[in-house]
Coordinates of C-alpha atoms and ligand atoms in Angstrom, one line a residue:
X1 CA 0.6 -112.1 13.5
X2 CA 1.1 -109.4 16.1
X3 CA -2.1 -109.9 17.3
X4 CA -1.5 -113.5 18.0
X5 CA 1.8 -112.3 19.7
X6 CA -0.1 -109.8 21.7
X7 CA -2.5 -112.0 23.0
X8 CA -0.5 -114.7 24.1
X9 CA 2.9 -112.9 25.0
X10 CA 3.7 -110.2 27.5
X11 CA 5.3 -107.5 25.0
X12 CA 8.8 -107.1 25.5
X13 CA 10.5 -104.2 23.5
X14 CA 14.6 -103.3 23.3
X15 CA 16.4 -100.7 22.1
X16 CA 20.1 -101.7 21.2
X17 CA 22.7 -98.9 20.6
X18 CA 26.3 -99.4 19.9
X19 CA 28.5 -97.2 21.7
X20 CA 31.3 -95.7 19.5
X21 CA 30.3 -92.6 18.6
X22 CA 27.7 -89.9 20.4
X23 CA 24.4 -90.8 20.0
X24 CA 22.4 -89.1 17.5
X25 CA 19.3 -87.2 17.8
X26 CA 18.3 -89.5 14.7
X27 CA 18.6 -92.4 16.8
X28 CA 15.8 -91.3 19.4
X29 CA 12.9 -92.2 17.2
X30 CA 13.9 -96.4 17.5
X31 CA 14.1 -95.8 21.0
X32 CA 11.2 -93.7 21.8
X33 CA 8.9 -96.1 19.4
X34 CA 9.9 -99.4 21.7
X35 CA 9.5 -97.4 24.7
X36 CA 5.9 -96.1 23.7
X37 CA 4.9 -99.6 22.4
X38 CA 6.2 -101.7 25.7
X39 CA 4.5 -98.8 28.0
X40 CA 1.2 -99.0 26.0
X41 CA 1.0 -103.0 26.2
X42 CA 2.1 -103.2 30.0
X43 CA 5.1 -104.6 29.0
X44 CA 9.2 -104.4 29.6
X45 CA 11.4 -102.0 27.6
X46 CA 15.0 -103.1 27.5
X47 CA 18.0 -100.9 26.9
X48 CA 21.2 -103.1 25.4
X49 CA 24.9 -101.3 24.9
X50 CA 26.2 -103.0 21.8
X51 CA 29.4 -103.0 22.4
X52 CA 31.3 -106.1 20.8
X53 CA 33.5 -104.0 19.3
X54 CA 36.1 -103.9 21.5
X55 CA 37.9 -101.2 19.4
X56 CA 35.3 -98.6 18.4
X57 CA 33.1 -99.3 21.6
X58 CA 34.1 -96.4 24.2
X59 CA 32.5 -96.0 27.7
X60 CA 32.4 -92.7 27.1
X61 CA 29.5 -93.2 24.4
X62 CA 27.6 -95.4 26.5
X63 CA 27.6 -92.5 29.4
X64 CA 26.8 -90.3 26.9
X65 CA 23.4 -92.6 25.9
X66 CA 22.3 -93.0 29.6
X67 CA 22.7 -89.0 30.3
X68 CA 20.6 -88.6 27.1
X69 CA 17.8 -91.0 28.2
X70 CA 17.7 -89.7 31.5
X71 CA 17.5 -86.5 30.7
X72 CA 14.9 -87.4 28.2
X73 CA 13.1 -89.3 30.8
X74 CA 13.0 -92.6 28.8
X75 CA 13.4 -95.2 31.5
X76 CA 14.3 -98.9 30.2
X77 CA 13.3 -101.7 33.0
X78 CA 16.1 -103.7 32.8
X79 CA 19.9 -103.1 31.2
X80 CA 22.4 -105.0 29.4
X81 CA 25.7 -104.6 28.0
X82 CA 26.8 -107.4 25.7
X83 CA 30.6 -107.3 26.8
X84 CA 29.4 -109.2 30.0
X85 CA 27.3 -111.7 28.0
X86 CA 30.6 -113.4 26.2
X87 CA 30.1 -116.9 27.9
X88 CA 26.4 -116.7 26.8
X89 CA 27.5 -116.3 23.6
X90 CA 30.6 -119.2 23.5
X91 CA 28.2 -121.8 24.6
X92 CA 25.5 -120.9 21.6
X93 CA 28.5 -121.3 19.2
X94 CA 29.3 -124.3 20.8
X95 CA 26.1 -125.6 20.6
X96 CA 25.9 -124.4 16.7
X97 CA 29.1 -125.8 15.5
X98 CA 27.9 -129.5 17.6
X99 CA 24.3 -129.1 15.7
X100 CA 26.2 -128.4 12.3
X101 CA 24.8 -124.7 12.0
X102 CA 28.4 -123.4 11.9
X103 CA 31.8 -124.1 11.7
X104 CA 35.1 -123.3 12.8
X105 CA 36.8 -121.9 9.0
X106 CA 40.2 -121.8 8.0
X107 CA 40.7 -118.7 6.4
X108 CA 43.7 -117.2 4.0
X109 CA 44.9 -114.0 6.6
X110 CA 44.3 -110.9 5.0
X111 CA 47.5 -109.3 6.2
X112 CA 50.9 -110.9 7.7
X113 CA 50.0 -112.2 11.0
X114 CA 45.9 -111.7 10.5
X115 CA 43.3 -114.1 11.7
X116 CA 43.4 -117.9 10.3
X117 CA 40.2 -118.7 11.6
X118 CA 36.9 -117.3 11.8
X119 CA 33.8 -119.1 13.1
X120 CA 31.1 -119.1 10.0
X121 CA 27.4 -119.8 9.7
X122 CA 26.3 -123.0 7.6
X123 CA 24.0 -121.3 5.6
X124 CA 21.2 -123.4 4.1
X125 CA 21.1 -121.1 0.9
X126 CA 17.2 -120.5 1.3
X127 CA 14.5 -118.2 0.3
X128 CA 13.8 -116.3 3.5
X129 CA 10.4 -114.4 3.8
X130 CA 8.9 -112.6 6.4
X131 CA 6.6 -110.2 7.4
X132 CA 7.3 -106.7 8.6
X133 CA 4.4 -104.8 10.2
X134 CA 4.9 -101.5 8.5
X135 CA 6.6 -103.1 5.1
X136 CA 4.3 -105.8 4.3
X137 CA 6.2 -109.6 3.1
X138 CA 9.8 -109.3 2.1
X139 CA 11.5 -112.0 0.9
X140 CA 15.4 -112.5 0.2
X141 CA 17.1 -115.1 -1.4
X142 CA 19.9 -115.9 1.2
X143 CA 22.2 -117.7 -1.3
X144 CA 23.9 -114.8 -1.7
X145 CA 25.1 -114.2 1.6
X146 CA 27.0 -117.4 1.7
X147 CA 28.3 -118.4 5.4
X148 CA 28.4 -115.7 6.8
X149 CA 30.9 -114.7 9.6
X150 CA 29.2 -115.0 13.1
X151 CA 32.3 -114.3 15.2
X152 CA 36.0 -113.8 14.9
X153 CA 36.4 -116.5 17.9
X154 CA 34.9 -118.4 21.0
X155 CA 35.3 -115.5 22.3
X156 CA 34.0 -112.2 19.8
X157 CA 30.8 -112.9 18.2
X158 CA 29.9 -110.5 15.9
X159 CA 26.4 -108.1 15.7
X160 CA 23.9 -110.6 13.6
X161 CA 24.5 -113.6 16.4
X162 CA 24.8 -111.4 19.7
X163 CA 21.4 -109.4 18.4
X164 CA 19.5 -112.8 18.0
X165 CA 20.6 -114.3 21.0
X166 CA 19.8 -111.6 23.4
X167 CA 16.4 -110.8 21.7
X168 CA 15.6 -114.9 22.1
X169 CA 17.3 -114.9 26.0
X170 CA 15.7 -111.6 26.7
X171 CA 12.2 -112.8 25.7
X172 CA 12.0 -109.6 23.0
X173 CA 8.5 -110.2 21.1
X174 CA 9.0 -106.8 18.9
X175 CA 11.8 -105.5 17.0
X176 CA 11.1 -102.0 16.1
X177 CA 14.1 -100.3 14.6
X178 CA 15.1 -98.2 11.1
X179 CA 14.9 -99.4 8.0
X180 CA 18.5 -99.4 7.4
X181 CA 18.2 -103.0 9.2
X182 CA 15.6 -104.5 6.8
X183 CA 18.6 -105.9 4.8
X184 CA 20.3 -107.4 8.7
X185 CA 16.8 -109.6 9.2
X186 CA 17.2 -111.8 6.7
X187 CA 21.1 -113.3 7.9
X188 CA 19.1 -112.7 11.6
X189 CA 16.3 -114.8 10.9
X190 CA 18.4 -117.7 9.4
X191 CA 20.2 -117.8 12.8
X192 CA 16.7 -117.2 15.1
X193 CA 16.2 -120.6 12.9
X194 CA 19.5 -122.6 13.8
X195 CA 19.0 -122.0 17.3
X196 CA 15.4 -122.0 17.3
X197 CA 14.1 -118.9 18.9
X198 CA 10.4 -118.4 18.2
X199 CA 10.0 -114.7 15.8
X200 CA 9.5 -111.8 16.7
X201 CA 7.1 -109.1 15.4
X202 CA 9.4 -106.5 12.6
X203 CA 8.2 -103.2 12.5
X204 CA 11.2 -101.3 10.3
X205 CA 10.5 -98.0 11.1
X206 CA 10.9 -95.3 7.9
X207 CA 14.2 -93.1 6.8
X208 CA 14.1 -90.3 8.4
X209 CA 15.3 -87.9 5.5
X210 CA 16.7 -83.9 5.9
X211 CA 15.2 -81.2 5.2
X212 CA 16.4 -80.6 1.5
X213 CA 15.7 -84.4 1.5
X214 CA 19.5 -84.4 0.5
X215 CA 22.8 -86.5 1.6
X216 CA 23.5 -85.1 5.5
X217 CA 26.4 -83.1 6.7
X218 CA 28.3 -83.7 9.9
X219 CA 26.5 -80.4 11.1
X220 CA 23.0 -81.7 9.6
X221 CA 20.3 -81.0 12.7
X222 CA 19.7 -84.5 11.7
X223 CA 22.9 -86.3 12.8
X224 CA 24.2 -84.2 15.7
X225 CA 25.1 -85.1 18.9
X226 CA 21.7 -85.2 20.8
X227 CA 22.2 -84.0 24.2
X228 CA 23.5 -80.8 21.8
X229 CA 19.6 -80.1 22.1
X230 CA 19.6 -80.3 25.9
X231 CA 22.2 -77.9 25.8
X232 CA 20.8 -75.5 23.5
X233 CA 17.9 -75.5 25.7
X234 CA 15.5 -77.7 23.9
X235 CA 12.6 -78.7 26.2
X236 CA 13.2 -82.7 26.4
X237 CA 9.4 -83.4 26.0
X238 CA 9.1 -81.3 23.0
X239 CA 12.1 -82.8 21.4
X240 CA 10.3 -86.6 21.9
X241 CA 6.7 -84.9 20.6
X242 CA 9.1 -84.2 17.7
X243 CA 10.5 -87.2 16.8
X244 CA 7.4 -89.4 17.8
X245 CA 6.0 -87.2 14.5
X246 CA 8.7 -88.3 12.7
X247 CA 7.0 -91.5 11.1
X248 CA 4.7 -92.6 12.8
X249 CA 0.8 -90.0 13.0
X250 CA -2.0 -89.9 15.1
X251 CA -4.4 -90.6 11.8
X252 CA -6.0 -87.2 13.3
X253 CA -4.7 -83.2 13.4
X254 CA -3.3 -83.3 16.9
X255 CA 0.5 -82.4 17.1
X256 CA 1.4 -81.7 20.5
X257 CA 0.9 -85.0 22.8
X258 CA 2.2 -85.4 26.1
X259 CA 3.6 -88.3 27.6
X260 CA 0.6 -90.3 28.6
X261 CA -1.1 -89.5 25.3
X262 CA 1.5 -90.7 22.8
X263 CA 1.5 -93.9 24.9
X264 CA -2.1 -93.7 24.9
X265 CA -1.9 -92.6 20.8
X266 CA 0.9 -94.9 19.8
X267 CA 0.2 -97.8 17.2
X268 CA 2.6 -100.0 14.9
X269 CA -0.4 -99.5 12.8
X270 CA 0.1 -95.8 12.0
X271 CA 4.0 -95.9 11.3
X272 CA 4.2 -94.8 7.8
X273 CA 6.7 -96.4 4.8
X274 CA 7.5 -93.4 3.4
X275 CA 10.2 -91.2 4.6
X276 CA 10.1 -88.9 6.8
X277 CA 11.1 -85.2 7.0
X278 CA 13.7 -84.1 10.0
X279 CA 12.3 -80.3 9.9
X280 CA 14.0 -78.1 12.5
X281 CA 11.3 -75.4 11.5
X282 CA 8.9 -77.9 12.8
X283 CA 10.8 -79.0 16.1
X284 CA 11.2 -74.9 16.5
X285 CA 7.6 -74.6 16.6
X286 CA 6.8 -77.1 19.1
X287 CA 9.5 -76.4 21.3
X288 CA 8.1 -73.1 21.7
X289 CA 4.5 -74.2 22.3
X290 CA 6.4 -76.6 25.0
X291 CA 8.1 -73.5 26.4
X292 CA 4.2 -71.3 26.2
X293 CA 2.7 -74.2 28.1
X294 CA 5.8 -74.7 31.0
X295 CA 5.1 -73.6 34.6
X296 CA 6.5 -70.4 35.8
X297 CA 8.6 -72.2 37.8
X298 CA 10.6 -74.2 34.8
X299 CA 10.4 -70.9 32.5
X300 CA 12.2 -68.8 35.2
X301 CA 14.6 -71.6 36.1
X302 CA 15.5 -72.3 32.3
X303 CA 16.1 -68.6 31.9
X304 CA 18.3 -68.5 34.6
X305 CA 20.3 -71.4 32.9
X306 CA 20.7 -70.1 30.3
X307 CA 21.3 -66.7 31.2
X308 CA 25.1 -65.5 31.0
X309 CA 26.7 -64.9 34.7
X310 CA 27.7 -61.6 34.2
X311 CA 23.9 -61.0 33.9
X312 CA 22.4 -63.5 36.4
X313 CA 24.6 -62.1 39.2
X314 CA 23.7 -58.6 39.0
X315 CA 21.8 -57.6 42.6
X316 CA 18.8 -56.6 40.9
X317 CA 18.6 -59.6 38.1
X318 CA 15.7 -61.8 39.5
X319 CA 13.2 -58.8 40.0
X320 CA 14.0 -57.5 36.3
X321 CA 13.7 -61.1 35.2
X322 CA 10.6 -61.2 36.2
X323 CA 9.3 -58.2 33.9
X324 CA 11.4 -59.2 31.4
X325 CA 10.5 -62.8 30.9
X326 CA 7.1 -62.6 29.2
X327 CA 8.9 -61.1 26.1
X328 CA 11.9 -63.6 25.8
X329 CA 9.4 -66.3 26.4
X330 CA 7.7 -64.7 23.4
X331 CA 10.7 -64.3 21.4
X332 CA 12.6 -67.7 21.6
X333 CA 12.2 -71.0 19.9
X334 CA 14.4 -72.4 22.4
X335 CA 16.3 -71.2 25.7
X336 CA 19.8 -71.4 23.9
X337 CA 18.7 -68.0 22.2
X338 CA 19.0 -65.9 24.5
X339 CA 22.9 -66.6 24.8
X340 CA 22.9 -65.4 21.1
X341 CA 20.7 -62.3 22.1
X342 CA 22.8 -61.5 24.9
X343 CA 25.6 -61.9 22.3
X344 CA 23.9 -59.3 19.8
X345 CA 23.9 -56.9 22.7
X346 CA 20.2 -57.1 22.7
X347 CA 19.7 -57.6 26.4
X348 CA 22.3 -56.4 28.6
X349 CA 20.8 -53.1 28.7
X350 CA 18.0 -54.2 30.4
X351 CA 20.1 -54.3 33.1
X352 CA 23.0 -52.1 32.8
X353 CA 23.2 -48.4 32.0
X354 CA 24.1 -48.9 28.2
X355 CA 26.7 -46.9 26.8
X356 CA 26.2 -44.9 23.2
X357 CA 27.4 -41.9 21.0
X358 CA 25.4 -39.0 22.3
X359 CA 24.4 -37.5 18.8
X360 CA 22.3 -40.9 18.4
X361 CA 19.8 -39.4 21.0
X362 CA 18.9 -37.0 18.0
X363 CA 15.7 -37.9 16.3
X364 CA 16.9 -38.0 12.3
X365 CA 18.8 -34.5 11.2
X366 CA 18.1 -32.4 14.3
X367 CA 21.3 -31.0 16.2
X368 CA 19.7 -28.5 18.8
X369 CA 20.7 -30.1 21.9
X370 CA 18.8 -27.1 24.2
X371 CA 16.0 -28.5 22.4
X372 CA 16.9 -32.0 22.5
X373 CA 17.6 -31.2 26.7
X374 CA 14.0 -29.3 27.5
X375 CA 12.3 -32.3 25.6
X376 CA 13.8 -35.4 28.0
X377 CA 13.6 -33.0 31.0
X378 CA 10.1 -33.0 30.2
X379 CA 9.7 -36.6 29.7
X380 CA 11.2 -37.1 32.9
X381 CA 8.9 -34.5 34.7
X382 CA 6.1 -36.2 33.1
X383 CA 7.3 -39.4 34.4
X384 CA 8.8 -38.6 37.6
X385 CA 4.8 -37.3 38.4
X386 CA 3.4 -40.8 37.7
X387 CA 2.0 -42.6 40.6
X388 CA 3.9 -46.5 40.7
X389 CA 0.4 -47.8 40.3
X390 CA 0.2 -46.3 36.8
X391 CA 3.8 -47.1 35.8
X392 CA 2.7 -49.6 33.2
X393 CA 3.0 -49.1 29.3
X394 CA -0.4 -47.8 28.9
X395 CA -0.2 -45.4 31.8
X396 CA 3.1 -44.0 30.3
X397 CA 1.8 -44.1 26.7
X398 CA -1.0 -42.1 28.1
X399 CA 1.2 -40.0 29.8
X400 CA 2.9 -38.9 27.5
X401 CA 0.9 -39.4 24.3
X402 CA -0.3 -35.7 23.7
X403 CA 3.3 -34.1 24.5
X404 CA 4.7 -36.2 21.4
X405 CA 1.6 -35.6 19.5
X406 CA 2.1 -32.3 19.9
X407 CA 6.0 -31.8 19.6
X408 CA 6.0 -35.0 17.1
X409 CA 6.6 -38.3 17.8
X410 CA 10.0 -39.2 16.8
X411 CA 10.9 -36.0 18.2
X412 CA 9.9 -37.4 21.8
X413 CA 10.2 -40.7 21.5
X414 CA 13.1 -41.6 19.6
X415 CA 15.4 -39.6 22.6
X416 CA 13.5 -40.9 25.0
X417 CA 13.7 -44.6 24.0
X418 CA 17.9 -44.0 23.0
X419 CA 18.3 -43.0 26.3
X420 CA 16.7 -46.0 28.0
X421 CA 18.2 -48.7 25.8
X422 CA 20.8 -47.3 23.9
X423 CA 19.9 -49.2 20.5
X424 CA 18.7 -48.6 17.3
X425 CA 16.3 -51.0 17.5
X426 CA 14.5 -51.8 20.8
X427 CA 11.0 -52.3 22.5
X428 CA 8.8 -49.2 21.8
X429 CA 9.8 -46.5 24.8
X430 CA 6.7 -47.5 26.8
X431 CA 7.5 -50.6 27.2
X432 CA 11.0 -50.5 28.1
X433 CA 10.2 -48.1 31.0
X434 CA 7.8 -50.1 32.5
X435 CA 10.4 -53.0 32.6
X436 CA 12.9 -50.7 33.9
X437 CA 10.6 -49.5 36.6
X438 CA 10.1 -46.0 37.5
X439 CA 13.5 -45.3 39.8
X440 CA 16.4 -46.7 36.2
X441 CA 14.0 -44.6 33.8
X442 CA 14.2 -41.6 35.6
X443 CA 18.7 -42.3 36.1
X444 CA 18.9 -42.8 32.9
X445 CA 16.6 -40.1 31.3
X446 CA 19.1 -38.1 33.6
X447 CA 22.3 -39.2 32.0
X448 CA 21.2 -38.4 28.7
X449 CA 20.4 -35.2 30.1
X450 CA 23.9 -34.6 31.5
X451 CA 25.6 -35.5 28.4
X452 CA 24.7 -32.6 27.0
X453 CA 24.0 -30.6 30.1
X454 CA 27.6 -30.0 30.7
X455 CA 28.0 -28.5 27.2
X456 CA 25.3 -25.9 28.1
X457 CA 26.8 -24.7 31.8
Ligands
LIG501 N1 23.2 -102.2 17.6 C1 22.6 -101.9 16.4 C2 22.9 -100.5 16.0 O1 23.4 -99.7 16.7 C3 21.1 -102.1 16.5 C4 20.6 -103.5 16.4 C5 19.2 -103.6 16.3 O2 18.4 -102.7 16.6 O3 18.8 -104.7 15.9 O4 22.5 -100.1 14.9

């Protein structure tokens, strides 16, 4: 049947969220999958706001659904919002209740002053079966659902009828969405019938489940907020290469597609039934093979957003930076960490003079601080000779290699690397001079020195 469709139908695609909460990273996949498909067929993606619901709609949700899509770079071709589509709606009803496919009811109000009417939907109690691309034939016996309410009034149609309208006016040939709405098509289909809008193609896309494959909690990766990925610094590319995986597989080993190739890559064919598995290990690890493959220019700029101010305005920030970056690029899965390392006090003193106990520049039990003294005075001889060419972690481990071989290495290195960093645990000594540069090892070899300098004059 989709074939059929294909060949005779320019492919239009929609992706329809309600407004009245923020939009959840969940949500992406339905909109990504109608994106992909309408981009790989030449066709028109359409993004509809929902929002019937006059109380639970805000505008605030619907600004928060455009920022996300934006950012993510998902652009629709044309926008609706079902508020401004009421007359579109009245004159269907119209037409139903004069063709006998619904009926103004009179209802019993629920509470003192409640609703006395409701306009319902003359259901011809049949067996409804269609096909769903990924699913295979469902059928439903519709009996059960009884006339069903289409709208409160002329003037507040309700999801089922709004949904089948604008997919029939809007030309939609494929329905891709979760399979939470398998049990919605039936009641849908019944009023694509009344009204006679052709079918479209169903492709109900698999639950996506959590990690423990459990019931979610607010704070479940699964259901947060989505642009709470943007702001953690989650690359937006990885974070669709993510989802795309999330029911739906190439049929071949390849994990990280851009852009053009998951258009390229993207079938109906290959969405799965089973569910699928929101693993934030997994997104962790393609985020950071996102953030490996970035330009310079994005890494730098990212790192600078999500550096904290007090660090990012120091005089001498962008030149450390620059040494500095190829081992927070190594370290993060995404940018947001380094707030957190900054937090743990693991990065300031790359770029301040760090402050300490002075007895933690002793290497395990020693307390002779004339020896401790001779032995970073020699360090600093040692280093304060080096030529800038050879100021690189193998010229300084070569440096001063056979001094600590000699003396033993803890003895040497363990001062030498408290004094630069001022941590228990840190880069080897080596390295963390050669990102300090040759001018901040040598000041603050020399204020160890003079902490116990004084003591000795
Ligand atoms: N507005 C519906 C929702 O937010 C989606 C309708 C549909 O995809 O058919 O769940």
């Amino acid at each position: 049947m989709s074939e059929q469709t294909l060949s005779t139908k320019k492919v239009v695609t929609r992706f329809a969220p309600s407004p009245t909460g923020k939009f959840h990273v969940g949500g992406l996949r339905s909109a990504l999958y109608n994106y992909l498909y309408a981009r790989k067929h030449g066709g028109t993606y359409i993004l509809r706001c929902e929002d019937t619901d006059p109380i639970r709609s805000k505008k605030e949700y619907e600004d928060y659904f455009l920022e996300l899509f934006k950012w993510l770079g998902i652009e629709h071709d044309a926008y609706y919002r079902q508020s401004e589509r009421t007359e579109i709606y009245r004159s269907y009803l119209n037409k139903m209740i004069a063709e006998g496919h619904a009926y103004v009811s009179k209802e019993q109000p629920k509470e003192e002053g409640g609703r006395t009417e409701v306009i319902r939907f003359k259901n011809p109690n049949g067996v409804v079966t269609f096909h769903d691309d990924v699913l295979g034939n469902i059928s439903f016996n519709t009996a059960e659902l009884g006339d069903f309410i289409i709208a409160r009034d002329f003037d507040s149609p309700l999801y089922h009828l709004t949904v089948v309208i604008d997919d029939f006016e809007m030309g939609v040939t494929h329905i891709i969405r979760g399979q939470e709405h398998v049990s919605n098509t039936p009641r849908q289909i019944l009023i694509q019938e009344a009204i006679g809008a052709p079918r479209p193609t169903y492709a109900h896309a698999s639950i996506i489940l959590n990690n423990e494959r459990a019931k979610l909690s607010k704070r479940d990766p699964l259901v947060r907020p989505a642009l709470e990925y943007r702001d953690e610094g989650y690359v937006p590319e990885a974070l669709l290469n993510f989802m795309a995986l999330l029911g739906w597989n190439p049929g071949t080993e390849q994990e990280i597609f851009s852009m053009p190739e998951l258009i390229q890559a993207f079938s109906i064919e290959r969405m799965q039934k089973q569910g699928a598995v929101f693993n934030p290990e997994k997104l962790e690890w393609i985020n950071k093979e996102y953030i490996k493959k970035m330009h310079p220019k994005r890494q730098m700029a990212m790192l600078d957003e999500f550096m904290p101010e007090a660090i990012r305005t120091l005089p001498d920030y962008k030149e450390k930076r620059e040494h500095l970056a190829p081992i927070l690029l190594e370290r993060i899965g995404h940018f947001g960490e380094i707030k957190e390392m900054v937090a743990q006090g693991e990065l300031a003193y790359y770029f301040i003079q760090p402050e300490y106990e002075k007895e933690k520049l002793f290497w395990k039990d020693e307390r002779d601080s004339a020896k401790l003294i001779e032995r970073l005075v020699r360090v600093s001889d040692t280093l304060s000779a080096l030529p800038s060419e050879v100021f690189t972690r193998e010229g300084i481990k070569e440096a001063l290699w056979p001094y600590a071989e000699s003396e033993g290495r803890g003895q040497i290195l363990w001062p030498m690397r408290y004094a630069l960093s001022g941590r228990d645990k840190s880069p080897d000594p080596f390295q963390l001079a050669s990102l300090l540069g040759k001018k901040e090892t040598l000041e603050r070899l020399a204020f160890a020195i003079a902490l116990y300098h004084d003591q000795h004059e």
